[in-house]
Protein backbone atom coordinates (compact mmCIF):
# COMPACT_ATOMS: atom_id res chain seq x y z
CA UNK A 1 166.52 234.81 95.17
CA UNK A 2 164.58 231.07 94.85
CA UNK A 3 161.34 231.06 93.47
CA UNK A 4 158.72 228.55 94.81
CA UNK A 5 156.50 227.78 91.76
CA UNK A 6 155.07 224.47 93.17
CA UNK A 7 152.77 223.13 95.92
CA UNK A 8 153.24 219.94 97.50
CA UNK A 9 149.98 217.11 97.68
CA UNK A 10 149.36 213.85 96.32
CA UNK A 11 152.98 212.73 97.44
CA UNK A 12 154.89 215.26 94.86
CA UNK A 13 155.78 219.01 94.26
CA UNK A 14 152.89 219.86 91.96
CA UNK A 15 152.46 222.48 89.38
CA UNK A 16 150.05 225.10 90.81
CA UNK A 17 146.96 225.70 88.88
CA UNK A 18 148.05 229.77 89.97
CA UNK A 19 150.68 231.55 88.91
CA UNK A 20 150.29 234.07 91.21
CA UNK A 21 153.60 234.97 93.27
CA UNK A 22 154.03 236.36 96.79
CA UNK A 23 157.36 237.72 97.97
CA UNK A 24 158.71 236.88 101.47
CA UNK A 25 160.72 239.77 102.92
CA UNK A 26 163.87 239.15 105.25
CA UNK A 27 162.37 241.31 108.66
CA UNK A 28 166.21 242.92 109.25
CA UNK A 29 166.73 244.13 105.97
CA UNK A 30 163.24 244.80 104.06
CA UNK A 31 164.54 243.02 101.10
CA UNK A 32 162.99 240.46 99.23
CA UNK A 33 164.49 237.06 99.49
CA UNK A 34 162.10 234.38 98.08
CA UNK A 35 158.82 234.37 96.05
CA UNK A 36 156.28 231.68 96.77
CA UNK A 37 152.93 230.80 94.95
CA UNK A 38 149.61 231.45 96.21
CA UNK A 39 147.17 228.36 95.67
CA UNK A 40 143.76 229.45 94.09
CA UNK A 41 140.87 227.43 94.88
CA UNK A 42 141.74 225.02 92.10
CA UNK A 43 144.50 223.73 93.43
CA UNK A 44 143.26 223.76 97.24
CA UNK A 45 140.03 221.48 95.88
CA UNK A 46 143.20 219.46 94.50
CA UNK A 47 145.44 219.01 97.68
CA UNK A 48 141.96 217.83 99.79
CA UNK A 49 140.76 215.38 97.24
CA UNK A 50 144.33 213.73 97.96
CA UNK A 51 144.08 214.32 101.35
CA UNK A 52 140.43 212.27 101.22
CA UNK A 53 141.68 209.32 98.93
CA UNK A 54 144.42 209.10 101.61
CA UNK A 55 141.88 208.71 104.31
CA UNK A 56 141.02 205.48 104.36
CA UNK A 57 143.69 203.57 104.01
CA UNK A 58 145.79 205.66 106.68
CA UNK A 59 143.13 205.89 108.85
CA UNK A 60 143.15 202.03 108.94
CA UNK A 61 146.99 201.81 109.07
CA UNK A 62 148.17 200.12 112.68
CA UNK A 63 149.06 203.37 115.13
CA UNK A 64 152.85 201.97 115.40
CA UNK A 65 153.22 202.13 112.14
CA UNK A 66 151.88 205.57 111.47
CA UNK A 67 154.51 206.24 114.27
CA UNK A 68 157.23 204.92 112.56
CA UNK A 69 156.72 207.20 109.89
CA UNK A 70 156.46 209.97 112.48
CA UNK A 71 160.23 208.80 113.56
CA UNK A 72 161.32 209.54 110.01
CA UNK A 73 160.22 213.10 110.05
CA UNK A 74 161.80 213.22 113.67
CA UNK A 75 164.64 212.42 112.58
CA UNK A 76 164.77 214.92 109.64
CA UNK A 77 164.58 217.47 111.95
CA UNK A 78 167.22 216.72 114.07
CA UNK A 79 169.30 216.55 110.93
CA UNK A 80 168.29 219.46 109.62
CA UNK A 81 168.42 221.85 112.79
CA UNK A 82 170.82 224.57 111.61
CA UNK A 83 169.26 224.78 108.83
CA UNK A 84 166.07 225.12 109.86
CA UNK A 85 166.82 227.64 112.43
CA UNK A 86 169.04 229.74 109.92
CA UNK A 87 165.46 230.07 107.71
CA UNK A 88 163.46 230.90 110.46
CA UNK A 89 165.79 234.02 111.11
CA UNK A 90 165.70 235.22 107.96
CA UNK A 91 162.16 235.00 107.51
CA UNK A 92 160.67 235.69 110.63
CA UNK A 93 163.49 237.99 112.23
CA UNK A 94 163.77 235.79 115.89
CA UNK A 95 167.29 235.83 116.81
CA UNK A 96 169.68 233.09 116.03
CA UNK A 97 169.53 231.42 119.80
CA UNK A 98 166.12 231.85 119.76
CA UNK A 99 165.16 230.16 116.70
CA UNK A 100 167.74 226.92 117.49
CA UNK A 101 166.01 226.48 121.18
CA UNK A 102 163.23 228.16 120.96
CA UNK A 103 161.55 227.16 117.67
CA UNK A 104 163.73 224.11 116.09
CA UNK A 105 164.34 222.16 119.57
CA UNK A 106 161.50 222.74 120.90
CA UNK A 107 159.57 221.11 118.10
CA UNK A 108 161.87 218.40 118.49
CA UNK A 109 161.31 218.22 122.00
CA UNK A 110 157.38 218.12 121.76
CA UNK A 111 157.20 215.63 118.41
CA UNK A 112 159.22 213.10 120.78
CA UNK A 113 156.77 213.27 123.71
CA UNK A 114 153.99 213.23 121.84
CA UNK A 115 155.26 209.84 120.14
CA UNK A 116 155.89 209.09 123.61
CA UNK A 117 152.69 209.15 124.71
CA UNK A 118 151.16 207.11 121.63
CA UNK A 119 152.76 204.53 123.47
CA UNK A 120 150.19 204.00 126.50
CA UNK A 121 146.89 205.61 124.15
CA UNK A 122 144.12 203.75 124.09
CA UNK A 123 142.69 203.53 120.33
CA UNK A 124 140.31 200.66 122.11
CA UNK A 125 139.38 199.79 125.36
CA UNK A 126 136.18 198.25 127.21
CA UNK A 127 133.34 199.79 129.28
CA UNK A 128 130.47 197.49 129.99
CA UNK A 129 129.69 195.72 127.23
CA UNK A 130 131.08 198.37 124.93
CA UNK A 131 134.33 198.40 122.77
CA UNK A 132 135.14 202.40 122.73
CA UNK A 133 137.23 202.73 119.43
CA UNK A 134 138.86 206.04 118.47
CA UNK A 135 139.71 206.95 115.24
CA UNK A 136 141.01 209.79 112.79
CA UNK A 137 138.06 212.07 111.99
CA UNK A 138 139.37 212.73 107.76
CA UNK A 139 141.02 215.75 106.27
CA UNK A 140 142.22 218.13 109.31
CA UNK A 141 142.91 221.99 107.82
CA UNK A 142 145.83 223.15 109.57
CA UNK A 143 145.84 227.18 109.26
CA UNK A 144 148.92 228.19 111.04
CA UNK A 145 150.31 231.72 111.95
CA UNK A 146 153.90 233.10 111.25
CA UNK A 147 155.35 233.92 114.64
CA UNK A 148 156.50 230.00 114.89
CA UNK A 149 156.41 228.80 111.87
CA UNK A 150 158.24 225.41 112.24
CA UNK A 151 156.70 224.09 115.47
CA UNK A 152 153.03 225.30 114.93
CA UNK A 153 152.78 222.96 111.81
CA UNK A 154 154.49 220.17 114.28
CA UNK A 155 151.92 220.39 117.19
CA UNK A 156 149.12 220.26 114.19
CA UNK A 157 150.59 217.30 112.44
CA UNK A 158 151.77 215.18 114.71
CA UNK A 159 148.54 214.09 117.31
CA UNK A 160 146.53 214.39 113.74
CA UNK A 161 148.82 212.13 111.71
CA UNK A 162 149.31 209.40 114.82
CA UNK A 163 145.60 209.57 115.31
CA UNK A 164 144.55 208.00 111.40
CA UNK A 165 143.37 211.52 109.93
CA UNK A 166 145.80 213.10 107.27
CA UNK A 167 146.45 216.60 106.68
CA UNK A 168 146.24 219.86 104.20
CA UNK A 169 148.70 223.08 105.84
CA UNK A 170 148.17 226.20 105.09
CA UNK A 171 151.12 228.17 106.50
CA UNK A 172 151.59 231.83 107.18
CA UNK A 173 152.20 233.92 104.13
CA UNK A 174 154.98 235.91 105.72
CA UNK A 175 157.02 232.91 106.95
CA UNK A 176 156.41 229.97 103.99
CA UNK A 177 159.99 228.82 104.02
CA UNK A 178 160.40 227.00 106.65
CA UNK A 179 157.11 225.17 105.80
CA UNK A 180 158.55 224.33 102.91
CA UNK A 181 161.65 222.60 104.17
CA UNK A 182 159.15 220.60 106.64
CA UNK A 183 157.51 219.62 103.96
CA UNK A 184 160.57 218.57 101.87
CA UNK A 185 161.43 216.12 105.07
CA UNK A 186 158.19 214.65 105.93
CA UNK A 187 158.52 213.65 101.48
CA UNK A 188 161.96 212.31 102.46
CA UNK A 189 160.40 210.36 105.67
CA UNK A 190 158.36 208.34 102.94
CA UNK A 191 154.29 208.92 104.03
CA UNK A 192 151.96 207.80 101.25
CA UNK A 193 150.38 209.77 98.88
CA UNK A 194 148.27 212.60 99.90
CA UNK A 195 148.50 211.85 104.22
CA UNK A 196 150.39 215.03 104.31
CA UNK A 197 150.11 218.09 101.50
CA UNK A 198 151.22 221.99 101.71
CA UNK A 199 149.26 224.76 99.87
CA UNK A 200 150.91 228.09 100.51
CA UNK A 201 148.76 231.36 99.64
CA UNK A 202 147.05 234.19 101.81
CA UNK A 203 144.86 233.44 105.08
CA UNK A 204 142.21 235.54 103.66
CA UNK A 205 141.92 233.39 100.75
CA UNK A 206 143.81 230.16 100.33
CA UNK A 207 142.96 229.96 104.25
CA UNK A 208 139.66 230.81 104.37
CA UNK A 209 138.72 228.47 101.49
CA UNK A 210 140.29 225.64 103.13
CA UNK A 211 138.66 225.87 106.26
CA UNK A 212 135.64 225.90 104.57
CA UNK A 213 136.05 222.93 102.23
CA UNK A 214 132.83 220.81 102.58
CA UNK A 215 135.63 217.97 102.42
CA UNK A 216 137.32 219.16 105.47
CA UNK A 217 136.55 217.34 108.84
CA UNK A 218 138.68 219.59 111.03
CA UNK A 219 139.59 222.96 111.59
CA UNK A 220 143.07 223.29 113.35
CA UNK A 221 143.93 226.93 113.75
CA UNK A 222 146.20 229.04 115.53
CA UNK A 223 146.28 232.86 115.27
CA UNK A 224 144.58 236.17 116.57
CA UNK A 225 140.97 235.89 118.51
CA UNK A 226 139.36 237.78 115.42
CA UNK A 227 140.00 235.52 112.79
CA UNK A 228 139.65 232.29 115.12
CA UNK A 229 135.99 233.68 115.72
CA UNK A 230 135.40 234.00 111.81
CA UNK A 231 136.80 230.20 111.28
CA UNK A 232 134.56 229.24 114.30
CA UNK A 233 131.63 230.30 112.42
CA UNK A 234 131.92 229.09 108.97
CA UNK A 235 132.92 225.57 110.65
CA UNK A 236 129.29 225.58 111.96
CA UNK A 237 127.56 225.48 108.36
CA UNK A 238 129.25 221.88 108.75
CA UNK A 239 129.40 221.07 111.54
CA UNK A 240 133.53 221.02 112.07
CA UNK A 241 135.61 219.95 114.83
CA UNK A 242 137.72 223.31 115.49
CA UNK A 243 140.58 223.56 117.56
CA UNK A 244 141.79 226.99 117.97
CA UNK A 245 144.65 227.64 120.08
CA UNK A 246 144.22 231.74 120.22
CA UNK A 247 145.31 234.86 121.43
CA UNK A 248 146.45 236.19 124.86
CA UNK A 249 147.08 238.66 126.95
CA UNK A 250 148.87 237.04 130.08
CA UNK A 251 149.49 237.87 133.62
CA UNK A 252 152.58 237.22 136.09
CA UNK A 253 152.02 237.88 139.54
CA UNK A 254 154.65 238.80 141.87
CA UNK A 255 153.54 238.17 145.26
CA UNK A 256 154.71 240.42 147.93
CA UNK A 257 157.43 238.15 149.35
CA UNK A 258 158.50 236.83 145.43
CA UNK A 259 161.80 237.11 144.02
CA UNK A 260 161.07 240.61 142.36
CA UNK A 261 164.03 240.47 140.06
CA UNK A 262 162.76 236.63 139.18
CA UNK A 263 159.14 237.68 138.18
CA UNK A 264 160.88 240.72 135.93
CA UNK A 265 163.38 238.20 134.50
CA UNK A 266 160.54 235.88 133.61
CA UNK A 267 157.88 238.67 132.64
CA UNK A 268 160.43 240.64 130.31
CA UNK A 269 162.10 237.45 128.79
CA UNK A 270 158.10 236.22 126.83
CA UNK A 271 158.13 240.37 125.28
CA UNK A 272 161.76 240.03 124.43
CA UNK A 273 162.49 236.32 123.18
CA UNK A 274 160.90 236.60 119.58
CA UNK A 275 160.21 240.20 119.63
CA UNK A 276 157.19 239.38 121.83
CA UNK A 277 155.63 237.95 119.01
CA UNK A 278 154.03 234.91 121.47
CA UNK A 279 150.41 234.52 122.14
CA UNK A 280 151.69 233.11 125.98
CA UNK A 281 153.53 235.74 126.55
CA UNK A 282 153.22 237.86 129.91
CA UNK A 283 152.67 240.57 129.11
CA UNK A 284 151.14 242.04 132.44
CA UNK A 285 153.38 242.05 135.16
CA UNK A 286 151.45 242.84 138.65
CA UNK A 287 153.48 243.81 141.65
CA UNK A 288 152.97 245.12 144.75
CA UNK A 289 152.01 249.18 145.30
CA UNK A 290 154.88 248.94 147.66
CA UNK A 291 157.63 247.77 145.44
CA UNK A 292 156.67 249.94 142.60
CA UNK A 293 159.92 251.94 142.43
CA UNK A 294 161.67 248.71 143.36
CA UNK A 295 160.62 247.34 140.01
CA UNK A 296 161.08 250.26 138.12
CA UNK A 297 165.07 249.54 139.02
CA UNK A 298 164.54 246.36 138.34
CA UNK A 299 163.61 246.45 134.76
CA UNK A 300 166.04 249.13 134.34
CA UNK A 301 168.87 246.90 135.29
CA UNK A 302 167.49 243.58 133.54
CA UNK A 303 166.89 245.76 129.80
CA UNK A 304 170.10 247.13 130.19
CA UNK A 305 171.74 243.70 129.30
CA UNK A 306 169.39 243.27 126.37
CA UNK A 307 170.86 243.36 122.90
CA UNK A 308 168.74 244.98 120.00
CA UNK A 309 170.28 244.20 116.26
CA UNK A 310 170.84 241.61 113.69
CA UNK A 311 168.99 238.48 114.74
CA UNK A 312 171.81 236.52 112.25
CA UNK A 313 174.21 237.77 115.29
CA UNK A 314 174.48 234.91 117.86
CA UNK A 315 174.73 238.24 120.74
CA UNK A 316 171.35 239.42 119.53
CA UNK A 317 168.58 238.79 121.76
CA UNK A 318 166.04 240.92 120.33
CA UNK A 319 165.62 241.52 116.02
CA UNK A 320 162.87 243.30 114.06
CA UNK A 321 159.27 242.13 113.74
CA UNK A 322 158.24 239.88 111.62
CA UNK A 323 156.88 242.46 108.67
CA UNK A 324 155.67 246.34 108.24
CA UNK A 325 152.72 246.04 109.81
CA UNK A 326 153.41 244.40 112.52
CA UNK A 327 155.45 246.84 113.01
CA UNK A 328 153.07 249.56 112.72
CA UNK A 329 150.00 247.98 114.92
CA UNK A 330 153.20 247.48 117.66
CA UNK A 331 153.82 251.46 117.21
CA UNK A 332 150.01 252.46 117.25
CA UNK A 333 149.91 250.53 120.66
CA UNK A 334 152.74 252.14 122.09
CA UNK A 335 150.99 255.96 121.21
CA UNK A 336 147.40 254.55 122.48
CA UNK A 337 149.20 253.62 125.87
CA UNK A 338 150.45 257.42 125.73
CA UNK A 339 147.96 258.77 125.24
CA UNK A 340 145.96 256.46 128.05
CA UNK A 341 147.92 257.93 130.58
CA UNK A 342 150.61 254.98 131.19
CA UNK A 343 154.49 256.03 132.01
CA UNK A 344 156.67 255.03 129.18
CA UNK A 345 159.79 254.06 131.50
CA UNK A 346 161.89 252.33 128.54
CA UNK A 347 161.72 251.98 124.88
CA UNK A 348 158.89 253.82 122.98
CA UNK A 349 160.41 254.29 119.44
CA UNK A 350 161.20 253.13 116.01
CA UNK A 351 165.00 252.36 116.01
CA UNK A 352 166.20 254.16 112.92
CA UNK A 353 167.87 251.37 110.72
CA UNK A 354 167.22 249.47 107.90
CA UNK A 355 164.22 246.52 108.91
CA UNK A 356 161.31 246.16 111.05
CA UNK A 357 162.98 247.35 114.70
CA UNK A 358 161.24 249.06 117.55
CA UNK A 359 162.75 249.57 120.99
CA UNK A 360 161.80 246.79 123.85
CA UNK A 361 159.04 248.82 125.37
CA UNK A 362 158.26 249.20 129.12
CA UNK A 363 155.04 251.33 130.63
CA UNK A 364 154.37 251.85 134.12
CA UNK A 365 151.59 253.47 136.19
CA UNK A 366 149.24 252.00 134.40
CA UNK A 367 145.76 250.65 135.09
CA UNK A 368 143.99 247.17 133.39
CA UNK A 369 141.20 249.46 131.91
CA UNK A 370 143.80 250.65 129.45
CA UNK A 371 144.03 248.96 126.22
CA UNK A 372 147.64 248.68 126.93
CA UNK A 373 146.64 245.93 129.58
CA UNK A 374 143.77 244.47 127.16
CA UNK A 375 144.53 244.04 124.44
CA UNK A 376 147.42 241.17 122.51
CA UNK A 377 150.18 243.69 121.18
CA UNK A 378 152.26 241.05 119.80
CA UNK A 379 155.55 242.98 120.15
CA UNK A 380 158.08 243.80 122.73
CA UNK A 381 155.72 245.99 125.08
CA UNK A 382 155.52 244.69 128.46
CA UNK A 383 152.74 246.82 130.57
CA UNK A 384 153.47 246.90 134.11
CA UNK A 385 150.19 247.07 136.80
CA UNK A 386 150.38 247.11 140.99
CA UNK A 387 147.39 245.83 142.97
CA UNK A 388 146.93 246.58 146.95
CA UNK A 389 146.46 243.13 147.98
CA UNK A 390 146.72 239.65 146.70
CA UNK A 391 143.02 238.59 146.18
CA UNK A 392 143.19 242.35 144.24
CA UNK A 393 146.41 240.71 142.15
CA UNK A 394 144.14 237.95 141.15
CA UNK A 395 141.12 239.86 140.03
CA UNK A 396 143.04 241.73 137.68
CA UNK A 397 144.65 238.98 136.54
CA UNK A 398 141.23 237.32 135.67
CA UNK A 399 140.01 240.35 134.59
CA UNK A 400 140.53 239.54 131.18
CA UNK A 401 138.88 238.35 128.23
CA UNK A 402 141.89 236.39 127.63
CA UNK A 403 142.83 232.63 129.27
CA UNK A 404 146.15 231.22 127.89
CA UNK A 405 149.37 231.57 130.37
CA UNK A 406 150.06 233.09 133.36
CA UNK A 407 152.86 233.20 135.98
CA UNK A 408 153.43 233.58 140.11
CA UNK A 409 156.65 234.39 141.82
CA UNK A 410 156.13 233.83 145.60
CA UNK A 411 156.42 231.19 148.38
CA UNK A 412 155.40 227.96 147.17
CA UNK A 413 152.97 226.86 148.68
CA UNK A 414 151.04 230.57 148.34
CA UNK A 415 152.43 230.82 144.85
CA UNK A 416 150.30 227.59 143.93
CA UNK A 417 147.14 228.46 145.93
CA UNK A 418 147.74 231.96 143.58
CA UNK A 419 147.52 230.08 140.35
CA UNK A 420 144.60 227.78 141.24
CA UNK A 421 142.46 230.93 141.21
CA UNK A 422 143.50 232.08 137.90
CA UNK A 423 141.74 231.64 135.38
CA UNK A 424 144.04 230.42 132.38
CA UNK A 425 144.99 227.24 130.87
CA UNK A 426 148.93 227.70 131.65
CA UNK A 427 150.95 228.64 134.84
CA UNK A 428 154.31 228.90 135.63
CA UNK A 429 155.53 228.89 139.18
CA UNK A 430 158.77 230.40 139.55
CA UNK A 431 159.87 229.75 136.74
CA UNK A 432 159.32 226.05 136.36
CA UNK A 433 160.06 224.45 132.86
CA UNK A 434 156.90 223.25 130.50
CA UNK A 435 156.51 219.86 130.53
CA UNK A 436 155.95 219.05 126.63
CA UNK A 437 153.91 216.05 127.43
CA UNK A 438 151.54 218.65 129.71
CA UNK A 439 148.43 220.45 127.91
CA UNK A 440 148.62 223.87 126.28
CA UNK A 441 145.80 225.64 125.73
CA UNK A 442 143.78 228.39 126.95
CA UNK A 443 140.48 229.54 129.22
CA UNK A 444 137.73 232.12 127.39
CA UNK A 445 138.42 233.71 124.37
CA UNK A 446 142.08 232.02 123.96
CA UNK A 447 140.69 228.96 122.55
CA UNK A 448 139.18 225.40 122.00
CA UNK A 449 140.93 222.42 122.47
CA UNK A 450 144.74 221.37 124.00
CA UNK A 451 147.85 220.95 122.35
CA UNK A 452 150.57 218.51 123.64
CA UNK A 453 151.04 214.57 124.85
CA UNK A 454 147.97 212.81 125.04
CA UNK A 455 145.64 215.95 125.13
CA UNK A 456 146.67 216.34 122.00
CA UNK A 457 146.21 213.34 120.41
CA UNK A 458 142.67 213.39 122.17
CA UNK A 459 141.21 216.56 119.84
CA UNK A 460 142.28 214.73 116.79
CA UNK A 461 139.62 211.34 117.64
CA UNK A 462 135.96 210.64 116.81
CA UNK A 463 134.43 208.13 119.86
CA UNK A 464 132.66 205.61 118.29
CA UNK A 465 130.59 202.87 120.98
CA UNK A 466 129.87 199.27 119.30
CA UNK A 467 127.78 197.42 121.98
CA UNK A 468 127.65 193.33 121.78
């Protein structure tokens, strides 16, 4: 077992000021397998002071070069893939094919379009007799949650680092290591001193304090509604950007003449890929009153393929939850939707073995009043609704205090006159790929900002107007 005793800022592992340890737990076993240091406020204050001296000088740094540097870390990735992926299985409990394409490729994947898309940005350009110049804003926080804990950092990072700002992360206590890895290859890529630094510790502390730091410009954060609401105060007594990127609690529409076993494929695949621990996942599947015993087959046959176990085992498409309590909050969900009435048709249970497991989880006959359908479970629950008529379909869907994905299975043309009424930042159509140069973000209480391409890179810029 490795202990972590230093914190990275300034352009070197540092000694913490704390010598307060946290352990990380391995999901599919309970046991301990690293302990990692928990900044106090001591050494927070230090990692943003080099984060500010930084400033400056990056901030003035040509945008091609701050790419090239952004190559560098792209390319320690793509070396370090395997091993990457192998952390992110042991510390966040996401099965092995999962992790590789899911979380290390895909950060690969968006780091490259985003650099793309530098290409054609305009840092200045001319409107009247105005040069528009955009520019890095100064320290950007980046508070980022466990459930992907390599390409969270990434789509922080990257627009803030091309844009001139430089950066402090604070990653997710239960899922440090592979932040620390990243961090080891953006010091290999070669950035100067204090443009990129890593404090791990608690969100309620470490995080909090950060995103509070008088010296802090921006507030990038990812996680649950509630906490995103508390950061989106306290950035007020400063007046901080914030860009939250929140929770979810999505809907996929099957439209009476959809593919029925396509809309359960692509429903059941968000709650199972990564235990369901995905704030876009769709959770909600709406189908038709008529085909509800239809689909009831239909999810029987589709979970009977699904493999529940080891997430180091390449066969494994579901492993345990990322820690206890998820765990638990997943299993009080799953009593609160029976006791709300709902059918449990699959799943319901703790699987008795060693780790964090709980059966993929399917209820039916249920109704969006029930919290089953309104609230972000964060586990492998999918909640299954039917709706007498399409414009019915897309009022439940909207009926939500939640605006981050969504998905319609249909004809084409209907499916995308569907998801122009929805109200949500992201929708699939039968199961189109995400572009990663496209936007992600979401409507209402899902968030501020977008992630991604150019729409990224456009929350990290102040506008300044010089008129002549």
């Amino acid at each position: 077992m490795k202990t972590y005793d230093k914190l990275f800022y300034d352009g070197n592992w540092q000694t913490a000021h704390s010598d307060k340890l946290a352990e990380v737990i391995n999901p599919a076993t309970e046991e301990t397998i690293a302990k990692v240091v928990q900044a106090d406020h001591e050494d927070i204050d230090q990692a943003v002071a080099a984060a500010q001296r930084a400033f400056p000088s990056w901030n003035a740094t040509p945008p091609s070069e701050r790419a090239a540097y952004l190559q560098k870390i792209l390319a320690g990735l793509k070396a370090k893939k395997t091993e990457l992926a192998d952390l992110i299985v042991q510390e966040l409990g996401a099965g092995k094919a999962f992790s590789l394409q899911g979380q290390v490729e895909l950060s690969i994947k968006e780091l490259t379009a985003t650099l793309a898309e530098l290409e054609c940005f305009a840092f200045e350009e001319e409107i009247d007799n105005a040069t528009i110049i955009k520019e890095g804003f100064g320290v950007v926080a980046c508070i980022t949650p466990w459930n992907y804990p390599l390409n969270q950092i990434q789509r922080k990072i990257t627009p803030a680092l091309l844009t001139g700002n430089t950066v402090v992360v604070k990653p997710a206590s239960n899922t440090p290591l592979t932040a620390i890895l990243y961090a080891e290859i953006i010091q290999e890529a070669g950035l100067p001193a204090g443009v990129f630094n890593l404090v791990t510790g608690s969100g309620s502390d470490a995080g909090n304090y950060l995103a509070e730091h008088e010296e802090v410009a921006v507030v990038s954060f990812t996680g649950s509604t509630a906490v995103g609401k508390k950061l989106y105060e306290s950035a007020a007594a400063t007046v901080k950007k914030t860009v939250l990127e929140l929770g979810g609690k999505s809907a996929m529409i099957c439209l009476p003449e959809g593919d029925l076993t396509l809309a359960v494929k692509l429903a059941a695949s968000t709650v199972l890929d990564n235990q369901g621990q995905t704030c876009s996942a769709l959770t909600r599947l709406l189908v038709p009153e008529e085909l509800r015993e239809q689909t009831k087959e239909a999810l029987k046959a589709y979970y009977d393929t699904v493999s529940v176990g080891d997430p180091a085992d390449e066969e494994t498409r579901v492993g345990p939850l990322v820690s206890e309590d998820q765990l638990e909050t997943v299993l009080e969900y799953i009593e609160i939707g029976k006791h709300e009435g709902a059918e449990v048709l699959l799943g319901g249970h703790r699987i008795d073995r060693p780790g964090y497991f709980v059966e993929p989880t399917v209820f039916v006959n249920a109704t969006n009043q029930m919290r089953i359908a309104r609230e972000e479970i964060f586990g492998p629950v999918l909640t299954v609704l039917t709706y007498p008529s399409v414009a019915e379909a897309i009022a439940i869907a909207n009926d939500s205090d939640y605006g981050l994905s969504g998905g319609v299975v249909g004809p084409a043309d209907e499916a995308y006159e569907v998801a122009k009424k929805m109200r949500t930042g992201n929708i699939i159509i039968n199961g189109s790929a995400r572009s990663p140069k496209a936007p992600f973000g979401g409507y209402k209480q899902s968030g501020i900002g977008r992630e991604n391409g150019r729409f990224g890179l456009e929350d990290y810029v102040e506008i300044k107007a010089i008129f002549h």
